PDB file of C-alpha atoms and ligand atoms in Angstrom:
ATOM      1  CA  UNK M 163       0.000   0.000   0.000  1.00 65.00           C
ATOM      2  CA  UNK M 164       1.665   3.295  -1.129  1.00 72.00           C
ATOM      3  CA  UNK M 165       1.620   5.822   1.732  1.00 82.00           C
ATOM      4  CA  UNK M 166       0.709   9.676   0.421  1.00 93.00           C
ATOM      5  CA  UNK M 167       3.855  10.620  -0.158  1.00 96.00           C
ATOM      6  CA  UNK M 168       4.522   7.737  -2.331  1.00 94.00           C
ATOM      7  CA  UNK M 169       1.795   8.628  -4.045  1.00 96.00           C
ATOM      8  CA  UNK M 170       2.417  12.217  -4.415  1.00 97.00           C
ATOM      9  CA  UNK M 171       5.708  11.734  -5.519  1.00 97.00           C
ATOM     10  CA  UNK M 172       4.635   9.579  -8.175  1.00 96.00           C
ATOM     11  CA  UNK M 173       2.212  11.967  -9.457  1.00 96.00           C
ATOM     12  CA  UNK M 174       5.589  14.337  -9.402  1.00 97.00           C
ATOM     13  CA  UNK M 175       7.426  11.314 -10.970  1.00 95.00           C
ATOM     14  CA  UNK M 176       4.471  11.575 -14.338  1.00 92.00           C
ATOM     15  CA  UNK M 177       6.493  15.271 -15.239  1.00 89.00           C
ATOM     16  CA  UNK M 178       4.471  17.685 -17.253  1.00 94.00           C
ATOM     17  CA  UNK M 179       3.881  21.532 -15.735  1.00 98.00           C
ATOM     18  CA  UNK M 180       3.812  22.072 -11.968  1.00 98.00           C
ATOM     19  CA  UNK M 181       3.642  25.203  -9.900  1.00 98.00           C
ATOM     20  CA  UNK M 182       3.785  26.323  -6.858  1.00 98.00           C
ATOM     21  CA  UNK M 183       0.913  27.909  -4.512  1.00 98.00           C
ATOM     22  CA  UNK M 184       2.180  29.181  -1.198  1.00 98.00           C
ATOM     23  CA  UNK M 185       0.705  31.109   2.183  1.00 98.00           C
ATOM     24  CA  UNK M 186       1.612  31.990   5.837  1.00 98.00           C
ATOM     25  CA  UNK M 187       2.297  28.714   6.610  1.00 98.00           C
ATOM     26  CA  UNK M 188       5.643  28.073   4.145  1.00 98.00           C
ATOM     27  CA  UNK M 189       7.174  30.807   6.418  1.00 98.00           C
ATOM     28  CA  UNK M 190       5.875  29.587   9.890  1.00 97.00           C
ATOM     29  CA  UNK M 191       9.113  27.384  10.695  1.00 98.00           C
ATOM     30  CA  UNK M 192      10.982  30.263   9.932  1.00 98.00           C
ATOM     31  CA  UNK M 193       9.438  32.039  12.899  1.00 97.00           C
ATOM     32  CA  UNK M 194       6.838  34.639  10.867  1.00 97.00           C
ATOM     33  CA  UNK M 195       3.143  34.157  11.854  1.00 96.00           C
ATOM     34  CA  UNK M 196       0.440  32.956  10.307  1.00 97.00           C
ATOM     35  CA  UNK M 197      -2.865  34.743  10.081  1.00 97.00           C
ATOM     36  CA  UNK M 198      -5.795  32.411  10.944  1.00 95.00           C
ATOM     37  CA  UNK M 199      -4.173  29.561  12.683  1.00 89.00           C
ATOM     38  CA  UNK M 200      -5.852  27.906  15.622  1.00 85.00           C
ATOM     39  CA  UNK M 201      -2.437  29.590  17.986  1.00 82.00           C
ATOM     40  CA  UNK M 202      -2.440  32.976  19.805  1.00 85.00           C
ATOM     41  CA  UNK M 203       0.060  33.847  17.726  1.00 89.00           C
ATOM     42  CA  UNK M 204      -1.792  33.946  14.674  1.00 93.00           C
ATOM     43  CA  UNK M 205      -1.951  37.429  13.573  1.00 95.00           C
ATOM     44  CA  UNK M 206      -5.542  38.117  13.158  1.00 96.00           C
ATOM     45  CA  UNK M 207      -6.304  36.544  16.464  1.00 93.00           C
ATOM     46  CA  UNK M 208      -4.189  39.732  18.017  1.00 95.00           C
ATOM     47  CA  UNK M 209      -4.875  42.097  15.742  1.00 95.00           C
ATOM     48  CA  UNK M 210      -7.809  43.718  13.717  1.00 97.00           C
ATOM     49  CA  UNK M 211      -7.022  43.775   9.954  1.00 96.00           C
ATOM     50  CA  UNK M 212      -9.814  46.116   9.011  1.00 97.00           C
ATOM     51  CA  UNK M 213      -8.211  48.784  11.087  1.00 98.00           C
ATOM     52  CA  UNK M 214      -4.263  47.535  10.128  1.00 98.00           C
ATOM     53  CA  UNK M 215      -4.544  45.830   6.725  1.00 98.00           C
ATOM     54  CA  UNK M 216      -7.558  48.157   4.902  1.00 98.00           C
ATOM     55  CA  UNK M 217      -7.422  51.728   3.315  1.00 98.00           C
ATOM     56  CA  UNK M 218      -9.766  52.760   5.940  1.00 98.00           C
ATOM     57  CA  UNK M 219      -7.440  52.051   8.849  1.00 98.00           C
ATOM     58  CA  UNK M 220      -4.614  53.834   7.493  1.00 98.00           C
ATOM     59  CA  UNK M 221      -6.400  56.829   5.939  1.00 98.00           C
ATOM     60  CA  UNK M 222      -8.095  56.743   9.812  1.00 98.00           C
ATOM     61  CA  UNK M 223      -4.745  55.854  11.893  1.00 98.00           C
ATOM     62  CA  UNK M 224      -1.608  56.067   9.389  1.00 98.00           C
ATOM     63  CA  UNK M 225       1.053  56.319  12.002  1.00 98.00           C
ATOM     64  CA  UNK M 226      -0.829  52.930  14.116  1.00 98.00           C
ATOM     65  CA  UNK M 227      -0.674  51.090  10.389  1.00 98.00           C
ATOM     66  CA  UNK M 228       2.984  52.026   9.620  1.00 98.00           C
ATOM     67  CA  UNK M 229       3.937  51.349  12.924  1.00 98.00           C
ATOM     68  CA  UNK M 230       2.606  48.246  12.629  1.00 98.00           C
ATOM     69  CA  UNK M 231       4.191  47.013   9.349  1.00 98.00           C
ATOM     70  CA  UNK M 232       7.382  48.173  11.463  1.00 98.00           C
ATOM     71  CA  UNK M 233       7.045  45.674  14.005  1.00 97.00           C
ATOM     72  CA  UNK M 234       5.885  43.279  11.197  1.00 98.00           C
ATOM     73  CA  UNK M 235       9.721  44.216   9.084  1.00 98.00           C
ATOM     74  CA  UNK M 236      11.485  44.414  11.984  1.00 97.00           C
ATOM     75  CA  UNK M 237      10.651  40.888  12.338  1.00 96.00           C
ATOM     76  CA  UNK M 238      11.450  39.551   8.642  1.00 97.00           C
ATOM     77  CA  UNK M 239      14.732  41.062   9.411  1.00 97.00           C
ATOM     78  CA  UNK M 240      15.515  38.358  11.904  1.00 97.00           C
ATOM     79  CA  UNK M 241      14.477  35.349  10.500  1.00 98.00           C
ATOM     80  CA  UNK M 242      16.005  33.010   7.354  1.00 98.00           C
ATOM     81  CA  UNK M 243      14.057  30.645   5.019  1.00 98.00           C
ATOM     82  CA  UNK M 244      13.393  26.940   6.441  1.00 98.00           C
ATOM     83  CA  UNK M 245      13.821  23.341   4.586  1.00 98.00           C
ATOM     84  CA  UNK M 246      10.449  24.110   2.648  1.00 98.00           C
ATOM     85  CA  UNK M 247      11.940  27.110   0.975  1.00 98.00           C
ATOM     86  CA  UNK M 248      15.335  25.783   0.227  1.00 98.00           C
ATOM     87  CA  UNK M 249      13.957  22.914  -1.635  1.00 98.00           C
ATOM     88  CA  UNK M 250      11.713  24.884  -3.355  1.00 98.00           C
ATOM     89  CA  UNK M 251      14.677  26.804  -4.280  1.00 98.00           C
ATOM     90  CA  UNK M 252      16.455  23.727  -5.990  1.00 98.00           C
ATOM     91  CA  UNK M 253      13.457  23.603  -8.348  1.00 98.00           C
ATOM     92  CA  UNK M 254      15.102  26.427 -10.472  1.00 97.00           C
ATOM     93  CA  UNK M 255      12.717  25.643 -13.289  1.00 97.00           C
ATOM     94  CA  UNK M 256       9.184  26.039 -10.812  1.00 98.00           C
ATOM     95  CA  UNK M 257       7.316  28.992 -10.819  1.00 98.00           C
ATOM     96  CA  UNK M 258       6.517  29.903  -7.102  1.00 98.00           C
ATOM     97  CA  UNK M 259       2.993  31.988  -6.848  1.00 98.00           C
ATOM     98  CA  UNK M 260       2.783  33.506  -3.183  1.00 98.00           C
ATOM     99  CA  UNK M 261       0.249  35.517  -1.240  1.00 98.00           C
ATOM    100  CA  UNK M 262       3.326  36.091   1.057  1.00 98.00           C
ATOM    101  CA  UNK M 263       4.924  39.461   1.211  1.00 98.00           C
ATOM    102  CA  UNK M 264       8.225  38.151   2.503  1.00 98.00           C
ATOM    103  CA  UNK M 265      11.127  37.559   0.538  1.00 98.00           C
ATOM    104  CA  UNK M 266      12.305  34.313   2.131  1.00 98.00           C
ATOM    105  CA  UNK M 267      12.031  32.303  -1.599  1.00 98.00           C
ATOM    106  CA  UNK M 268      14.041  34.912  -2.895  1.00 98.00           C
ATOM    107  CA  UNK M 269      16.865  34.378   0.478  1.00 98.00           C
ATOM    108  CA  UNK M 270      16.553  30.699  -0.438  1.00 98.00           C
ATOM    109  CA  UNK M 271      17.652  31.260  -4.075  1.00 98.00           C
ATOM    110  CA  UNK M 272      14.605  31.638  -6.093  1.00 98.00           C
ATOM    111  CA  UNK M 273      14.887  34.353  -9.162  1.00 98.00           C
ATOM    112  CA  UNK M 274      13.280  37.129  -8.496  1.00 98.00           C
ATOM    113  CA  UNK M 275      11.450  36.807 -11.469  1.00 97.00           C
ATOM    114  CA  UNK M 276       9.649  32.941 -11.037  1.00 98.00           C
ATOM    115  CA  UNK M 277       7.800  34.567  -7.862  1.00 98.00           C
ATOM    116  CA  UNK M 278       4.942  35.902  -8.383  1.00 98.00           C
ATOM    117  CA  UNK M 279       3.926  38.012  -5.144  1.00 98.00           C
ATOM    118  CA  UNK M 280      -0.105  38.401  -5.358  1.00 98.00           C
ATOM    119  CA  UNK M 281      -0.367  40.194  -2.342  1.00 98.00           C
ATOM    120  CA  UNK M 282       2.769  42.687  -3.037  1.00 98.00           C
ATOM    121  CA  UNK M 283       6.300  42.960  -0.529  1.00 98.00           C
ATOM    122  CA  UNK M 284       6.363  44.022   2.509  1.00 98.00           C
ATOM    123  CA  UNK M 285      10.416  44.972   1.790  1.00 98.00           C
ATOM    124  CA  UNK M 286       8.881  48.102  -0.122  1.00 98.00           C
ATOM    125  CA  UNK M 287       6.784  51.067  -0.202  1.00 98.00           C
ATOM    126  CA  UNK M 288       4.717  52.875  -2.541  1.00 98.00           C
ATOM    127  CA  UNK M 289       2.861  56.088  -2.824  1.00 98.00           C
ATOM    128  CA  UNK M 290      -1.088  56.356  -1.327  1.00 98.00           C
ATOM    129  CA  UNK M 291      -1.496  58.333  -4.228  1.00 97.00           C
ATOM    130  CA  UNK M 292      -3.303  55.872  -7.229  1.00 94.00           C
ATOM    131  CA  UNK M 293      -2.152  58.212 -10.118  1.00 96.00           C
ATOM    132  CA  UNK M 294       1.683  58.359  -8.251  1.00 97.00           C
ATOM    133  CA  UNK M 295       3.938  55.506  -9.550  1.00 96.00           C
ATOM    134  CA  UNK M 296       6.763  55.922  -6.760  1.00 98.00           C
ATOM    135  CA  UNK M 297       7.814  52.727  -4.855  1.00 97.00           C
ATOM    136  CA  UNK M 298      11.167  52.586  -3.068  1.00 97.00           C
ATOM    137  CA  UNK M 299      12.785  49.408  -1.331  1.00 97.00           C
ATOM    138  CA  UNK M 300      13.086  49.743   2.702  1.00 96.00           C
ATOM    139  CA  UNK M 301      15.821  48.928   4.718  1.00 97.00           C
ATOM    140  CA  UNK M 302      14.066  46.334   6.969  1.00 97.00           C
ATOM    141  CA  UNK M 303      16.682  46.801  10.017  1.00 97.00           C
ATOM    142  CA  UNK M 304      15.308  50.377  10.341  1.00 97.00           C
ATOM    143  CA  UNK M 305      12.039  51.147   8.590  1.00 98.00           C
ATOM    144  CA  UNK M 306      11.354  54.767   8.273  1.00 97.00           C
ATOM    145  CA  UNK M 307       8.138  56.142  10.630  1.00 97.00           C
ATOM    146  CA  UNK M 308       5.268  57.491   8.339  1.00 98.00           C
ATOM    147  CA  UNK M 309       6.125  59.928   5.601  1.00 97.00           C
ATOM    148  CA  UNK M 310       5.341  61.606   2.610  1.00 98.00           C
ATOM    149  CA  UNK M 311       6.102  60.740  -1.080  1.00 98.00           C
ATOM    150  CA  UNK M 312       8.990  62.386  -2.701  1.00 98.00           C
ATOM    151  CA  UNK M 313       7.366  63.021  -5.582  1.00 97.00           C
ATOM    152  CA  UNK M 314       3.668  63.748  -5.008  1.00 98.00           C
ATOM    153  CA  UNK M 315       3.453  64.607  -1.194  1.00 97.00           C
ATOM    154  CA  UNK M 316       1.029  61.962  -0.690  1.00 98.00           C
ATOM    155  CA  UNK M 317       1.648  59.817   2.369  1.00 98.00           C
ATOM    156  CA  UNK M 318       4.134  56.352   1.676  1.00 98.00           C
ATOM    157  CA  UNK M 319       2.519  53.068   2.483  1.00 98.00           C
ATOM    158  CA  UNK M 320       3.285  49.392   2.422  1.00 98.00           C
ATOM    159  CA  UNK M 321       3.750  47.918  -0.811  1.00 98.00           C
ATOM    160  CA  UNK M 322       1.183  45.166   0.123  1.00 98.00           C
ATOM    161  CA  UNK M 323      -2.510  44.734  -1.176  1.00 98.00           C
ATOM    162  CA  UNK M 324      -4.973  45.409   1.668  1.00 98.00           C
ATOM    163  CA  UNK M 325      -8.027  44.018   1.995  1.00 98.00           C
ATOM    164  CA  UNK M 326     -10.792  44.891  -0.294  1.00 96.00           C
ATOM    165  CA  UNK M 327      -7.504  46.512  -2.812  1.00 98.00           C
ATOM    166  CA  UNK M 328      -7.028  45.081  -6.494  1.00 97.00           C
ATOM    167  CA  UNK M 329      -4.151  42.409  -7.042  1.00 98.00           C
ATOM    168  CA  UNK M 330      -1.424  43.497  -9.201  1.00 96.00           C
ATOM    169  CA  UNK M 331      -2.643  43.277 -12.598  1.00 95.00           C
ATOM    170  CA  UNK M 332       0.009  41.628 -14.780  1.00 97.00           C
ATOM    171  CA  UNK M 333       0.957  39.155 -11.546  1.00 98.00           C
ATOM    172  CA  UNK M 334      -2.326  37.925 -10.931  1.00 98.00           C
ATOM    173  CA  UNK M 335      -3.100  37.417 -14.783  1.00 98.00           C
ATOM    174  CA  UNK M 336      -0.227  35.329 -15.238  1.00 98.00           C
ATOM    175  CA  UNK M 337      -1.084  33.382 -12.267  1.00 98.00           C
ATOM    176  CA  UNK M 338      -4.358  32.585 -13.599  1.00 98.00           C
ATOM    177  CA  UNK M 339      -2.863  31.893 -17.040  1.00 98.00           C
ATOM    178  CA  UNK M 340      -0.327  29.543 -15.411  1.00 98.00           C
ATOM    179  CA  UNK M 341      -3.210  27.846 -13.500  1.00 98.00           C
ATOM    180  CA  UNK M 342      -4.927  26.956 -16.694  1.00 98.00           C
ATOM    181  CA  UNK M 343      -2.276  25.034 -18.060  1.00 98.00           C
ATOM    182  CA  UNK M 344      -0.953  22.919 -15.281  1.00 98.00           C
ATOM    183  CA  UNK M 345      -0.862  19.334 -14.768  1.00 98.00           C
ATOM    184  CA  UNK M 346       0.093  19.646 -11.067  1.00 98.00           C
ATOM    185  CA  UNK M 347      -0.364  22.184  -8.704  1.00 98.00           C
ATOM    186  CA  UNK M 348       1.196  22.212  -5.204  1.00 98.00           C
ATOM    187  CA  UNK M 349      -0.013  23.783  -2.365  1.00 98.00           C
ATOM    188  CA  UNK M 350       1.747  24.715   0.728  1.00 98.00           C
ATOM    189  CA  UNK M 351       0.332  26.353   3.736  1.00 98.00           C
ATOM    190  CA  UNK M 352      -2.460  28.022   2.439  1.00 98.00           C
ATOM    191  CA  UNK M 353      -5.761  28.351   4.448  1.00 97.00           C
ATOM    192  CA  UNK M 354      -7.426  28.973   0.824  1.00 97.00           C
ATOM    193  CA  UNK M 355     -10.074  31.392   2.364  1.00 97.00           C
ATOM    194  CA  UNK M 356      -9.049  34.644   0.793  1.00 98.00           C
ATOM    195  CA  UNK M 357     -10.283  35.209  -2.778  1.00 98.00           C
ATOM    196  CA  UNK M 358      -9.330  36.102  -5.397  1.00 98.00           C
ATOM    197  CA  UNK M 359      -6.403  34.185  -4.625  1.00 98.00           C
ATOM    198  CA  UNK M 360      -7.626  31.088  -3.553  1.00 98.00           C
ATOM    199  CA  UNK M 361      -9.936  30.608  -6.548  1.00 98.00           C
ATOM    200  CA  UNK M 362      -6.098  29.364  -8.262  1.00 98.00           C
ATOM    201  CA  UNK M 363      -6.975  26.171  -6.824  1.00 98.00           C
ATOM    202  CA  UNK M 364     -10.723  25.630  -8.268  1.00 98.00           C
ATOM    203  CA  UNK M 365      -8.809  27.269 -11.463  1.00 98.00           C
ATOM    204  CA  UNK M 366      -6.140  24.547 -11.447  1.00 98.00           C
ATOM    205  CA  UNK M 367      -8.132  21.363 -10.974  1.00 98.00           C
ATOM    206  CA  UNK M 368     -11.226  23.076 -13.511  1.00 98.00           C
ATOM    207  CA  UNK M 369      -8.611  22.681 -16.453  1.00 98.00           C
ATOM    208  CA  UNK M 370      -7.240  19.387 -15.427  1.00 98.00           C
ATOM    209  CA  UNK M 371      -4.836  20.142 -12.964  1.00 98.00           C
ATOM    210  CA  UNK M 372      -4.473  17.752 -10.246  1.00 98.00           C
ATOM    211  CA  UNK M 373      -3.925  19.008  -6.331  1.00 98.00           C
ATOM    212  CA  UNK M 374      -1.044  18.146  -3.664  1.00 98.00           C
ATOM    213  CA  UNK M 375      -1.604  19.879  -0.723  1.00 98.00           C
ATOM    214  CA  UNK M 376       0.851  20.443   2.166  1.00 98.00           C
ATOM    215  CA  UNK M 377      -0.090  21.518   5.656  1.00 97.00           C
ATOM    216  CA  UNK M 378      -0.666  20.672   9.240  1.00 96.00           C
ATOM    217  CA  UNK M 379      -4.474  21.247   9.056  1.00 95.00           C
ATOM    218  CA  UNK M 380      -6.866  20.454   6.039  1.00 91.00           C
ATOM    219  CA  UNK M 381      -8.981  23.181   6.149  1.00 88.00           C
ATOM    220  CA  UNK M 382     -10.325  25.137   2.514  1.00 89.00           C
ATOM    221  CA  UNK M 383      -7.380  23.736   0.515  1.00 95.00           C
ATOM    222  CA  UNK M 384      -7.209  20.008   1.903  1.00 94.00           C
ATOM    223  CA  UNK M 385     -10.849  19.571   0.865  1.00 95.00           C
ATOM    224  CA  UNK M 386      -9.434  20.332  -2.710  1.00 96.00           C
ATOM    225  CA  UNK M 387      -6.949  18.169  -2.442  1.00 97.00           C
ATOM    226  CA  UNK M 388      -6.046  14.962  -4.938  1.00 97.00           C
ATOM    227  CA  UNK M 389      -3.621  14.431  -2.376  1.00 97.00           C
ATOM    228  CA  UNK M 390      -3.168  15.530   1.471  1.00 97.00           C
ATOM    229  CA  UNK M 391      -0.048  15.543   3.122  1.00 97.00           C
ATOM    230  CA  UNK M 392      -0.726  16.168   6.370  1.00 97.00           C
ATOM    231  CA  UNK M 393       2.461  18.015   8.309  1.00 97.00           C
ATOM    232  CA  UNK M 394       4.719  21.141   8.498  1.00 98.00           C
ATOM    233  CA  UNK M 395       6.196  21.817   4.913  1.00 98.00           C
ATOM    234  CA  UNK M 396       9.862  22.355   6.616  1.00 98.00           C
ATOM    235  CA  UNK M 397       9.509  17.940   6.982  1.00 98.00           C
ATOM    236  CA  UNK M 398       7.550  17.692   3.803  1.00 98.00           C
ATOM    237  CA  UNK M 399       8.321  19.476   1.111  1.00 98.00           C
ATOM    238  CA  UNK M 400      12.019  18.519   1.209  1.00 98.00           C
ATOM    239  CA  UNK M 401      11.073  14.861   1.116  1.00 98.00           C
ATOM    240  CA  UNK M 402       8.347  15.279  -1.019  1.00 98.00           C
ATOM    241  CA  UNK M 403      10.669  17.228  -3.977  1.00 98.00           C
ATOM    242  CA  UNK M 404      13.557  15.272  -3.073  1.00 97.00           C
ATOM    243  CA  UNK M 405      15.868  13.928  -6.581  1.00 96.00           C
ATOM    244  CA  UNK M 406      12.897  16.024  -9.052  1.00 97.00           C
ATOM    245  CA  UNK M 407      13.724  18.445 -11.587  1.00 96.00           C
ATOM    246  CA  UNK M 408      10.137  19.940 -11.646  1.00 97.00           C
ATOM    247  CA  UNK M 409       9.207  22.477 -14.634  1.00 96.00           C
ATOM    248  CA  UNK M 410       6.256  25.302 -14.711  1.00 94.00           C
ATOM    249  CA  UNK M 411       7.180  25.559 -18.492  1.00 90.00           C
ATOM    250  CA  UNK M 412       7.933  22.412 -20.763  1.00 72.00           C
TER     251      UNK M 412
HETATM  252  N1  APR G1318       3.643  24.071   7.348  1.00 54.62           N
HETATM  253  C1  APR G1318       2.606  24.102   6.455  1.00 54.62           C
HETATM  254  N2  APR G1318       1.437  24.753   6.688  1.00 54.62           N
HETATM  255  C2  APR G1318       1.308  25.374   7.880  1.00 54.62           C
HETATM  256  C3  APR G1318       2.339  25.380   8.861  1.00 54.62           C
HETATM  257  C4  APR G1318       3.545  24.686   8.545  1.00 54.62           C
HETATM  258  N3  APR G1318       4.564  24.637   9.392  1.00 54.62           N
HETATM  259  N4  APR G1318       1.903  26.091   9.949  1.00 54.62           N
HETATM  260  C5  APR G1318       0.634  26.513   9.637  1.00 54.62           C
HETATM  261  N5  APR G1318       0.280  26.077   8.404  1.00 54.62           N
HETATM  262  C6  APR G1318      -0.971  26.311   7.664  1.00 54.62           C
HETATM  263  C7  APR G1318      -2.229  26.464   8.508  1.00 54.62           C
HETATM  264  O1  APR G1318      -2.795  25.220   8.858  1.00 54.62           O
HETATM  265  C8  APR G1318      -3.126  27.254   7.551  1.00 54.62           C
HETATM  266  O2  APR G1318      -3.839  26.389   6.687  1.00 54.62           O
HETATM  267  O3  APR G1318      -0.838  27.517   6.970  1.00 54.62           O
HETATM  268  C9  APR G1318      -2.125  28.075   6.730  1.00 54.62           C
HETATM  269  C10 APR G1318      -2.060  29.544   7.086  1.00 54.62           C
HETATM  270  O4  APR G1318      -3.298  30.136   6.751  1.00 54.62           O
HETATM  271  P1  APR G1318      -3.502  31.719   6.928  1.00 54.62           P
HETATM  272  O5  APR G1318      -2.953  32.125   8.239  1.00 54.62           O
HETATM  273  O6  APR G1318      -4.933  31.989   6.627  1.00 54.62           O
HETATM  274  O7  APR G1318      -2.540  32.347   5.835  1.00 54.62           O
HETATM  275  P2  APR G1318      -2.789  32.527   4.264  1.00 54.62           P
HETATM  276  O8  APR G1318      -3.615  31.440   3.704  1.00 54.62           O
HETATM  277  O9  APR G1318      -1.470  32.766   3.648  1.00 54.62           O
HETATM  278  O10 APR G1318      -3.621  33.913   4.243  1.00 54.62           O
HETATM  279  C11 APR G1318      -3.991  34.454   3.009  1.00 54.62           C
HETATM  280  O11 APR G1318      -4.774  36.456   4.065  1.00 54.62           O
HETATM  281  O12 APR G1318      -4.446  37.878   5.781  1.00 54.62           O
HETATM  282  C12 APR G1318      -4.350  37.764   4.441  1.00 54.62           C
HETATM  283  O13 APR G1318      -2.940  38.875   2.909  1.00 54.62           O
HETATM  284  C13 APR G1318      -2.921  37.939   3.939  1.00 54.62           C
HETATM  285  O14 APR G1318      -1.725  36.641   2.260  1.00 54.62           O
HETATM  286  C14 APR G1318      -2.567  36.552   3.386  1.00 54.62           C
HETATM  287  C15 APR G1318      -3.925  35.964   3.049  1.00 54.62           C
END
């Protein structure tokens, strides 16, 4: 009887186009938190993210948002990618679509240019301003206290989307382009409850993609799942990509 992994990896083992699909829970081991997670760490379980993660709370509190995102930085500055990233990383050839605003794929070796951040970096800002195209890169040891924008006066923000915001256009369309043509997509540490980023899964599988999932808890994204590996990605996604040479593109 083949266990999951056996089977997973044999799905692997059939080749074609695979991606990557990643949350809050590829960066856990490396000490960031998640957001929704049944531990009172989780970040929405201590904070509200309609007053720190929405255009109202800023535009109503800016200084209680940026310091916030301070706290948040001052906290990527400290900690390295795990196992799950670093053999992620020796996929050169996988595309790696993340809702997470860290750069620990990048640490771990991953170009630049085969993530796709959906939900933007937390490593930069950008202007408030809609019509104002400045963005600058932030020195994450000692992110600068609210300010205004160079170039337009407007207040500087987080380069993140908040909730309720647009996804960046070209990212999110190649996502979804990617997601049409896969024959395997793997997920890792995803609760699968925010839209529209979740709906890459439903995309996936609707044109004949099938599903590994990786993470501790089921949840949205297990019950989508071909196949569930249940378990922290640092143990399973090394094992699981172990001796591949996985591809996004043919
Ligand atoms: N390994 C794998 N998965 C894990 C681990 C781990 N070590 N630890 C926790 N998880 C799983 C949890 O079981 C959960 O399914 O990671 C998932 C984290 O879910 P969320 O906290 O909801 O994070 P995410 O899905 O990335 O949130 C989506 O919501 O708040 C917004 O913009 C934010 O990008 C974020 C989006």
């Amino acid at each position: 009887m083949k266990t999951d992994l056996q089977a997973a990896r044999a799905l692997l083992e059939r080749g074609g186009r695979v991606a990557a699909f990643s949350g809050a829970g590829l960066s856990a081991e490396s000490g960031l938190s998640t957001f929704r997670d049944p531990d009172p760490d989780a970040l929405w379980s201590r904070f509200d993210p309609t007053e720190l993660a929405s255009v109202e709370g800023f535009e109503a509190n800016p200084e209680r948002v940026i310091e916030w995102y301070n706290w948040r930085r001052s906290r990527h500055a400290e900690v390295r990618p795990n196992a799950a990233h670093r053999a992620l990383a020796a996929q050169p050839r996988l595309i790696q679509i993340t809702q997470n605003v860290d750069s620990l794929l990048e640490q771990a070796g991953v170009e630049p240019e085969r993530v796709f951040h959906l939900h933007g970096s937390i490593l930069h800002d950008r202007c408030h301003n809609p019509a104002c195209s400045y963005r600058e890169s932030i020195d994450m040891h000692d992110p600068p206290p609210l300010r205004a924008c160079p170039r337009c006066g407007e207040r500087l923000r987080p380069a993140v989307v908040w909730f309720g915001e647009a996804l960046p256009g070209s990212t999110w369309q190649r996502a979804e382009a990617l997601c049409r043509r896969l024959d395997c997509l793997l997920v890792i540490g995803t609760s699968a409850t925010v839209y529209p980023a979740a709906g890459l899964i439903e995309l996936a599988r609707a044109h004949g993609s099938r599903v590994i999932v990786v993470d501790p808890n089921p949840g949205a994204a297990g019950s989508q799942a071909d196949i569930f590996l249940a378990g922290a990605a640092g143990v399973i996604v090394p094992a699981l990509l172990d001796g591949f040479d996985l591809a996004s593109e043919p």
